[in-house]
Short mmCIF file of C-alpha atoms in Angstrom, two decimals:
data_model
loop_
_atom_site.label_atom_id
_atom_site.label_comp_id
_atom_site.label_asym_id
_atom_site.label_seq_id
_atom_site.Cartn_x
_atom_site.Cartn_y
_atom_site.Cartn_z
CA MET A 1 0.00 0.00 0.00
CA LEU A 2 1.13 3.56 -0.64
CA SER A 3 2.25 5.83 2.17
CA LEU A 4 2.10 9.62 2.32
CA LEU A 5 5.35 11.47 1.67
CA SER A 6 6.41 14.12 4.15
CA LYS A 7 6.70 17.68 2.91
CA LYS A 8 10.49 17.38 2.97
CA GLU A 9 10.38 14.17 0.93
CA TRP A 10 7.91 15.68 -1.53
CA GLU A 11 10.02 18.82 -1.98
CA ALA A 12 13.09 16.74 -2.77
CA ARG A 13 11.43 14.21 -5.05
CA HIS A 14 8.29 15.50 -6.77
CA ARG A 15 8.35 15.09 -10.53
CA GLU A 16 5.51 17.39 -11.59
CA PRO A 17 6.61 21.03 -11.24
CA ARG A 18 3.01 22.30 -11.26
CA GLN A 19 1.91 20.10 -8.37
CA ASP A 20 1.32 21.80 -5.03
CA HIS A 21 2.24 19.96 -1.84
CA VAL A 22 -1.00 20.85 -0.07
CA ASP A 23 -3.01 19.42 -2.96
CA TYR A 24 -0.85 16.29 -3.04
CA GLU A 25 -1.20 15.78 0.71
CA ASP A 26 -4.96 16.36 0.74
CA VAL A 27 -5.66 14.08 -2.21
CA ILE A 28 -3.47 11.17 -1.13
CA SER A 29 -4.64 11.40 2.49
CA ASP A 30 -8.29 11.38 1.41
CA ILE A 31 -7.72 8.46 -0.95
CA LEU A 32 -5.91 6.36 1.65
CA ASP A 33 -8.62 7.09 4.22
CA GLY A 34 -11.23 6.17 1.62
CA PHE A 35 -9.57 2.83 0.97
CA GLU A 36 -9.92 1.94 4.65
CA ILE A 37 -13.53 3.09 4.84
CA VAL A 38 -14.61 1.12 1.76
CA ALA A 39 -12.77 -2.00 2.91
CA THR A 40 -14.42 -1.77 6.33
CA ASN A 41 -17.87 -1.25 4.86
CA LEU A 42 -17.57 -4.03 2.29
CA SER A 43 -16.56 -6.47 5.01
CA ASN A 44 -19.48 -5.47 7.26
CA GLN A 45 -22.10 -8.11 6.50
CA GLU A 46 -24.84 -6.36 8.43
CA LEU A 47 -24.26 -3.12 6.56
CA MET A 48 -24.08 -4.91 3.21
CA ALA A 49 -27.39 -6.65 3.89
CA LYS A 50 -29.10 -3.27 4.31
CA ALA A 51 -27.39 -1.41 1.45
CA SER A 52 -28.66 -1.44 -2.11
CA LYS A 53 -26.60 -3.16 -4.78
CA GLY A 54 -26.27 0.20 -6.48
CA ASP A 55 -24.76 1.82 -3.39
CA ILE A 56 -22.34 -1.06 -2.86
CA MET A 57 -21.28 -0.99 -6.50
CA THR A 58 -20.82 2.79 -6.43
CA ALA A 59 -18.55 2.60 -3.38
CA ALA A 60 -16.38 -0.02 -5.06
CA ARG A 61 -16.29 2.03 -8.25
CA SER A 62 -15.12 5.13 -6.37
CA ARG A 63 -12.34 3.12 -4.74
CA ALA A 64 -11.16 1.81 -8.11
CA PHE A 65 -11.14 5.28 -9.66
CA ASP A 66 -9.31 6.64 -6.61
CA ALA A 67 -6.69 3.91 -6.94
CA ASN A 68 -5.84 5.12 -10.44
CA ASP A 69 -5.68 8.69 -9.17
CA ALA A 70 -3.37 7.55 -6.39
CA LEU A 71 -0.95 6.11 -8.95
CA VAL A 72 -0.77 9.32 -10.96
CA PHE A 73 -0.68 11.71 -7.99
CA SER A 74 1.99 9.58 -6.32
CA TYR A 75 4.13 9.40 -9.44
CA SER A 76 3.88 13.19 -9.80
CA GLY A 77 4.64 13.60 -6.11
CA GLY A 78 7.88 11.64 -6.22
CA HIS A 79 7.04 8.21 -4.88
CA THR A 80 9.57 5.59 -5.90
CA ILE A 81 8.70 3.53 -8.93
CA GLU A 82 9.23 0.40 -6.85
CA GLU A 83 6.43 1.55 -4.53
CA LEU A 84 4.11 2.17 -7.46
CA ALA A 85 4.97 -1.23 -8.94
CA SER A 86 4.09 -2.98 -5.69
CA PHE A 87 0.79 -1.08 -5.51
CA LEU A 88 -0.44 -1.84 -9.04
CA PRO A 89 -1.74 -5.38 -8.32
CA THR A 90 -3.87 -3.90 -5.53
CA VAL A 91 -5.25 -1.34 -7.99
CA LEU A 92 -6.34 -4.14 -10.31
CA GLU A 93 -7.90 -6.05 -7.40
CA TYR A 94 -10.00 -2.97 -6.64
CA TRP A 95 -11.13 -2.81 -10.27
CA GLU A 96 -12.02 -6.49 -10.34
CA ALA A 97 -13.97 -6.16 -7.09
CA TYR A 98 -15.91 -3.28 -8.62
CA ALA A 99 -16.48 -5.25 -11.84
CA SER A 100 -17.95 -8.18 -9.92
CA LEU A 101 -20.32 -5.91 -7.99
CA HIS A 102 -21.16 -4.04 -11.18
CA VAL A 103 -22.26 -7.28 -12.84
CA GLU A 104 -24.34 -8.16 -9.77
CA PHE A 105 -26.01 -4.77 -10.01
CA HIS A 106 -26.76 -5.31 -13.70
CA GLU A 107 -28.33 -8.67 -12.91
CA SER A 108 -30.58 -7.15 -10.26
CA GLU A 109 -33.89 -5.35 -10.67
CA GLU A 110 -32.19 -2.13 -9.59
CA SER A 111 -30.50 -1.73 -12.97
CA GLY A 112 -33.77 -1.75 -14.89
CA GLY A 113 -32.11 -3.92 -17.50
CA HIS A 114 -29.68 -1.14 -18.47
CA LYS A 115 -26.05 -2.20 -18.78
CA VAL A 116 -22.97 -0.01 -19.21
CA PRO A 117 -19.24 -0.82 -19.46
CA HIS A 118 -17.02 -0.99 -16.41
CA LEU A 119 -14.96 1.62 -18.26
CA ASP A 120 -16.53 3.26 -21.30
CA LEU A 121 -13.84 3.62 -23.95
CA TYR A 122 -15.79 6.35 -25.72
CA ASP A 123 -15.90 8.78 -22.80
CA SER A 124 -13.53 10.12 -20.16
CA ASP A 125 -13.19 6.64 -18.63
CA TYR A 126 -10.74 5.96 -21.45
CA TRP A 127 -7.99 7.78 -19.56
CA LYS A 128 -8.36 5.32 -16.68
CA ALA A 129 -8.18 2.38 -19.09
CA LEU A 130 -5.05 3.76 -20.73
CA GLN A 131 -3.45 4.29 -17.33
CA LEU A 132 -4.05 0.67 -16.35
CA VAL A 133 -2.55 -0.68 -19.57
CA CYS A 134 0.45 1.65 -19.60
CA PHE A 135 1.30 1.25 -15.92
CA ALA A 136 1.13 -2.54 -16.26
CA ILE A 137 3.65 -2.37 -19.11
CA LEU A 138 5.94 0.21 -17.51
CA LEU A 139 5.89 -1.16 -13.96
CA GLY A 140 6.83 -4.70 -14.93
CA HIS A 141 3.36 -6.24 -14.60
CA THR A 142 2.65 -7.30 -18.17
CA GLY A 143 1.19 -10.51 -16.77
CA LEU A 144 -1.80 -8.45 -15.59
CA LEU A 145 -2.71 -7.22 -19.07
CA GLY A 146 -5.08 -10.10 -19.83
CA ARG A 147 -7.12 -9.32 -16.72
CA ILE A 148 -7.13 -5.62 -17.53
CA MET A 149 -8.39 -6.22 -21.06
CA ASP A 150 -11.11 -8.51 -19.70
CA LEU A 151 -12.39 -5.50 -17.75
CA LEU A 152 -12.38 -3.34 -20.87
CA VAL A 153 -14.23 -5.83 -23.07
CA TYR A 154 -17.33 -5.79 -20.87
CA GLU A 155 -20.21 -4.00 -22.67
CA ASN A 156 -17.84 -2.04 -24.92
CA ASP A 157 -19.02 -2.62 -28.48
CA ASP A 158 -15.71 -1.41 -29.91
CA GLN A 159 -12.18 -1.98 -28.72
CA ASP A 160 -9.66 0.82 -29.06
CA ALA A 161 -6.85 0.65 -31.63
CA LEU A 162 -4.17 2.15 -29.38
CA LEU A 163 -4.97 -0.08 -26.41
CA GLU A 164 -4.93 -3.14 -28.66
CA ALA A 165 -1.62 -2.09 -30.21
CA LEU A 166 -0.08 -1.70 -26.75
CA VAL A 167 -1.14 -5.14 -25.53
CA ALA A 168 -0.58 -6.98 -28.82
CA PRO A 169 3.01 -8.03 -28.01
CA TYR A 170 1.78 -9.69 -24.81
CA LEU A 171 -1.65 -11.00 -25.81
CA PRO A 172 -1.24 -12.47 -29.31
CA GLY A 173 -4.33 -13.53 -31.18
CA ARG A 174 -6.61 -10.70 -30.12
CA PRO A 175 -8.78 -9.26 -32.91
CA GLU A 176 -7.25 -6.23 -34.59
CA ALA A 177 -8.94 -2.93 -33.76
CA THR A 178 -9.00 -0.01 -36.18
CA ILE A 179 -11.15 2.49 -34.27
CA TYR A 180 -9.57 5.13 -32.05
CA THR A 181 -12.37 5.60 -29.57
CA ARG A 182 -11.01 8.91 -28.27
CA GLN A 183 -9.33 10.19 -31.46
CA LEU A 184 -6.79 12.90 -30.58
CA PRO A 185 -4.10 12.77 -29.44
CA TYR A 186 -4.09 8.99 -29.60
CA ARG A 187 -4.82 8.60 -33.30
CA LYS A 188 -1.44 10.20 -33.97
CA THR A 189 0.28 7.12 -32.53
CA ARG A 190 -0.66 5.08 -35.59
CA LYS A 191 2.09 6.77 -37.61
CA ILE A 192 4.69 5.86 -34.98
CA PHE A 193 3.72 2.20 -34.88
CA ALA A 194 3.79 2.02 -38.68
CA ALA A 195 7.15 3.79 -39.11
CA LYS A 196 10.53 2.17 -39.57
CA PRO A 197 12.64 2.13 -36.38
CA ALA A 198 14.99 4.86 -37.61
CA ALA A 199 12.08 7.29 -38.07
CA ARG A 200 10.40 6.68 -34.72
CA PRO A 201 12.47 8.96 -32.44
CA ALA A 202 11.62 12.05 -34.51
CA LEU A 203 7.97 11.05 -34.76
CA MET A 204 7.74 10.49 -31.02
CA ALA A 205 9.38 13.85 -30.34
CA GLN A 206 6.76 15.46 -32.58
CA TYR A 207 3.99 13.56 -30.79
CA LEU A 208 5.16 14.90 -27.43
CA ASP A 209 5.45 18.45 -28.78
CA GLU A 210 1.83 18.29 -29.94
CA TRP A 211 0.47 16.15 -27.10
CA TYR A 212 -0.95 18.80 -24.77
CA ASP A 213 -2.71 20.92 -27.39
CA ALA A 214 -4.02 17.80 -29.11
CA SER A 215 -5.43 16.63 -25.75
CA ARG A 216 -7.80 19.57 -25.33
CA ARG A 217 -10.86 17.28 -25.24
CA GLU A 218 -9.32 14.91 -22.70
CA PRO A 219 -10.23 15.06 -18.99
CA TYR A 220 -6.70 15.93 -17.87
CA HIS A 221 -6.37 19.00 -20.12
CA ASP A 222 -6.08 22.29 -18.19
CA ARG A 223 -6.23 20.44 -14.88
CA HIS A 224 -3.33 22.54 -13.58
CA LYS A 225 -5.83 25.39 -13.31
CA SER A 226 -7.78 23.49 -10.65
CA SER A 227 -6.88 22.65 -7.06
CA ILE A 228 -6.80 18.93 -7.81
CA PHE A 229 -4.00 18.48 -10.33
CA PRO A 230 -2.67 14.95 -10.88
CA GLY A 231 0.08 15.87 -13.34
CA TYR A 232 0.59 15.82 -17.08
CA TRP A 233 2.13 12.58 -18.34
CA SER A 234 1.93 10.96 -21.75
CA LEU A 235 1.97 7.41 -20.46
CA GLU A 236 1.25 6.05 -23.93
CA ALA A 237 4.42 7.71 -25.27
CA ALA A 238 6.41 5.96 -22.55
CA ALA A 239 4.78 2.58 -23.14
CA MET A 240 5.32 2.83 -26.90
CA THR A 241 8.94 3.86 -26.42
CA PHE A 242 9.51 0.74 -24.36
CA ILE A 243 7.54 -1.69 -26.53
CA LEU A 244 9.08 -0.46 -29.79
CA ASP A 245 12.53 -0.07 -28.22
CA ILE A 246 12.84 3.52 -29.40
CA ASP A 247 16.00 5.46 -28.61
CA ASP A 248 14.52 8.24 -26.46
CA SER A 249 17.75 10.20 -25.97
CA SER A 250 16.51 12.98 -28.27
CA TYR A 251 13.23 13.53 -26.40
CA ARG A 252 13.60 12.14 -22.88
CA ASP A 253 13.82 15.65 -21.38
CA LYS A 254 10.67 16.93 -23.07
CA PRO A 255 7.68 17.92 -20.95
CA PHE A 256 5.06 15.23 -20.33
CA TYR A 257 7.47 12.32 -20.96
CA PRO A 258 7.96 10.08 -17.88
CA ALA A 259 11.48 9.00 -18.75
CA ASP A 260 12.20 7.17 -15.51
CA LEU A 261 9.21 4.89 -16.06
CA VAL A 262 10.75 3.83 -19.37
CA ASP A 263 14.12 3.29 -17.69
CA TYR A 264 12.43 1.13 -15.05
CA ALA A 265 10.59 -0.89 -17.68
CA ARG A 266 13.82 -1.53 -19.57
CA GLN A 267 15.27 -3.03 -16.41
CA HIS A 268 12.23 -4.86 -15.03
CA SER A 269 9.67 -5.53 -17.76
CA GLN A 270 9.49 -7.66 -20.89
CA ARG A 271 9.07 -6.06 -24.27
CA SER A 272 7.29 -9.08 -25.74
CA SER A 273 7.80 -12.74 -26.44
CA ALA A 274 8.36 -12.02 -30.12
CA ASP A 275 11.74 -11.51 -31.72
CA GLU A 276 12.81 -7.98 -32.50
CA THR A 277 13.20 -6.83 -36.10
CA THR A 278 15.87 -4.35 -37.11
CA ASP A 279 15.49 -1.61 -39.68
CA SER A 280 17.10 -3.85 -42.28
CA GLY A 281 14.48 -6.54 -41.68
CA GLU A 282 16.85 -8.77 -39.72
CA THR A 283 15.25 -10.68 -36.87
CA GLY A 284 17.40 -10.64 -33.77
CA LYS A 285 17.61 -11.66 -30.14
CA ARG A 286 16.93 -9.39 -27.18
CA ARG A 287 20.16 -7.96 -25.75
CA PRO A 288 20.64 -7.12 -22.06
CA ASN A 289 21.54 -3.60 -20.99
CA VAL A 290 25.25 -3.17 -20.32
CA PRO A 291 26.60 -1.02 -17.45
CA ALA A 292 29.48 1.37 -18.06
CA GLY A 293 32.87 -0.23 -17.56
CA GLU A 294 31.79 -3.60 -18.93
CA PRO A 295 32.92 -4.96 -22.32
CA CYS A 296 30.55 -4.63 -25.25
CA PRO A 297 28.94 -8.06 -25.72
CA GLU A 298 28.15 -7.62 -29.42
CA THR A 299 29.36 -5.40 -32.25
CA GLY A 300 26.76 -2.86 -33.30
CA TRP A 301 25.02 0.41 -32.49
CA TRP A 302 24.19 1.16 -28.84
CA PHE A 303 22.73 4.14 -26.96
CA THR A 304 22.32 5.28 -23.36
CA PRO A 305 19.39 7.23 -21.86
CA ALA A 306 21.98 9.08 -19.76
CA GLN A 307 22.97 11.29 -22.70
CA PRO A 308 20.97 12.77 -25.60
CA ASN A 309 21.94 11.66 -29.12
CA SER A 310 24.24 9.02 -27.68
CA ARG A 311 23.85 6.30 -30.32
CA ARG A 312 27.31 5.06 -31.29
CA TYR A 313 29.07 2.06 -32.73
CA PHE A 314 30.98 -0.34 -30.48
CA LYS A 315 33.01 -3.40 -31.35
CA GLN A 316 32.65 -6.55 -29.31
CA GLY A 317 34.98 -6.41 -26.31
CA GLU A 318 35.29 -2.62 -26.36
CA THR A 319 34.71 -1.05 -22.94
CA MET A 320 31.37 0.72 -22.66
CA PRO A 321 32.10 4.23 -21.30
CA ASP A 322 30.54 6.21 -18.47
CA VAL A 323 29.07 9.44 -19.87
CA GLY A 324 28.84 11.16 -16.47
CA GLY A 325 26.33 13.95 -15.84
CA ASP A 326 23.43 14.17 -13.39
CA TYR A 327 21.44 11.27 -14.81
CA GLY A 328 22.98 8.57 -12.63
CA ALA A 329 24.48 5.24 -13.60
CA THR A 330 25.18 4.76 -17.30
CA PHE A 331 23.62 1.72 -18.95
CA TRP A 332 24.05 1.06 -22.67
CA GLN A 333 21.13 -0.38 -24.63
CA TRP A 334 21.09 -2.12 -28.00
CA SER A 335 19.57 0.19 -30.60
CA SER A 336 16.74 -1.12 -32.76
CA ASP A 337 18.20 1.07 -35.53
CA GLN A 338 21.38 -0.71 -36.67
CA SER A 339 21.87 1.45 -39.75
CA ALA A 340 24.80 3.86 -40.05
CA PRO A 341 23.81 7.53 -39.64
CA SER A 342 23.17 9.42 -42.86
CA LEU A 343 25.59 12.22 -43.66
#
């Protein structure tokens, strides 16, 4: 379970420059208190016997929505990624508890025969769905994706093209989706998926440059003007960068890009069970990241997130250098683009 950061911890670690400590403290405190209240109420058999199925379902739904908010507020506030990773399975448990109660409500007379999705992919619920998928990929919990997608299938007539593209490496055999249920900015990702590896860094940089203005119809847009601001993060850009193994050195410092989530995924998550394909069409094995000071395990082009535009050619056995700077430890990663740079 998450714990509240002290003001000193928050001041030293918060990632979102627009977040206010008072807002962070109030929101996380209220959410954590709410978790305890809902858990106590749901375990009170006498109370449950008196409550309507609609009230019970609504309480569970609020807890699930709050759990997503807790992830985003906590990431913005500077919680460690390890803490977020340990919390994500609990978030999914809250969603599954809500889903079960939601189905019970639909099967009761209270619903009047009217059924709605657990998360409607055509309205603002989409942002919650995208958070679940992206956090599962970035926090090393790709094994949860099947359960997440089961939640999203319920009563949604259409599945979303971006969500399906994100889970495709982990859940092969799912029907292809062509509809972008929320359109912008997400429709713009199609070009990145379709591009050759060498073109993807520039396309992703452009996507991030346009992300906020293109998101004007999304529920998070302009939230910094309110007193409850979770933070601006293009989680889909991070998940795509990891899945497609894009060299992010040219855009990792751009606003809205959660670079440390990608770094964590590259150390703790799996990209897919499929072989990688280089720009030349060559199918290759997955290479481990190499810390500075170690010999290069394979001749080719490598890059490090610790330095922009760092892609360079190493021969097998050559010592991988430390680039220094404020980033931290230097790890070299095999580049999906194995072509020589154009002059």
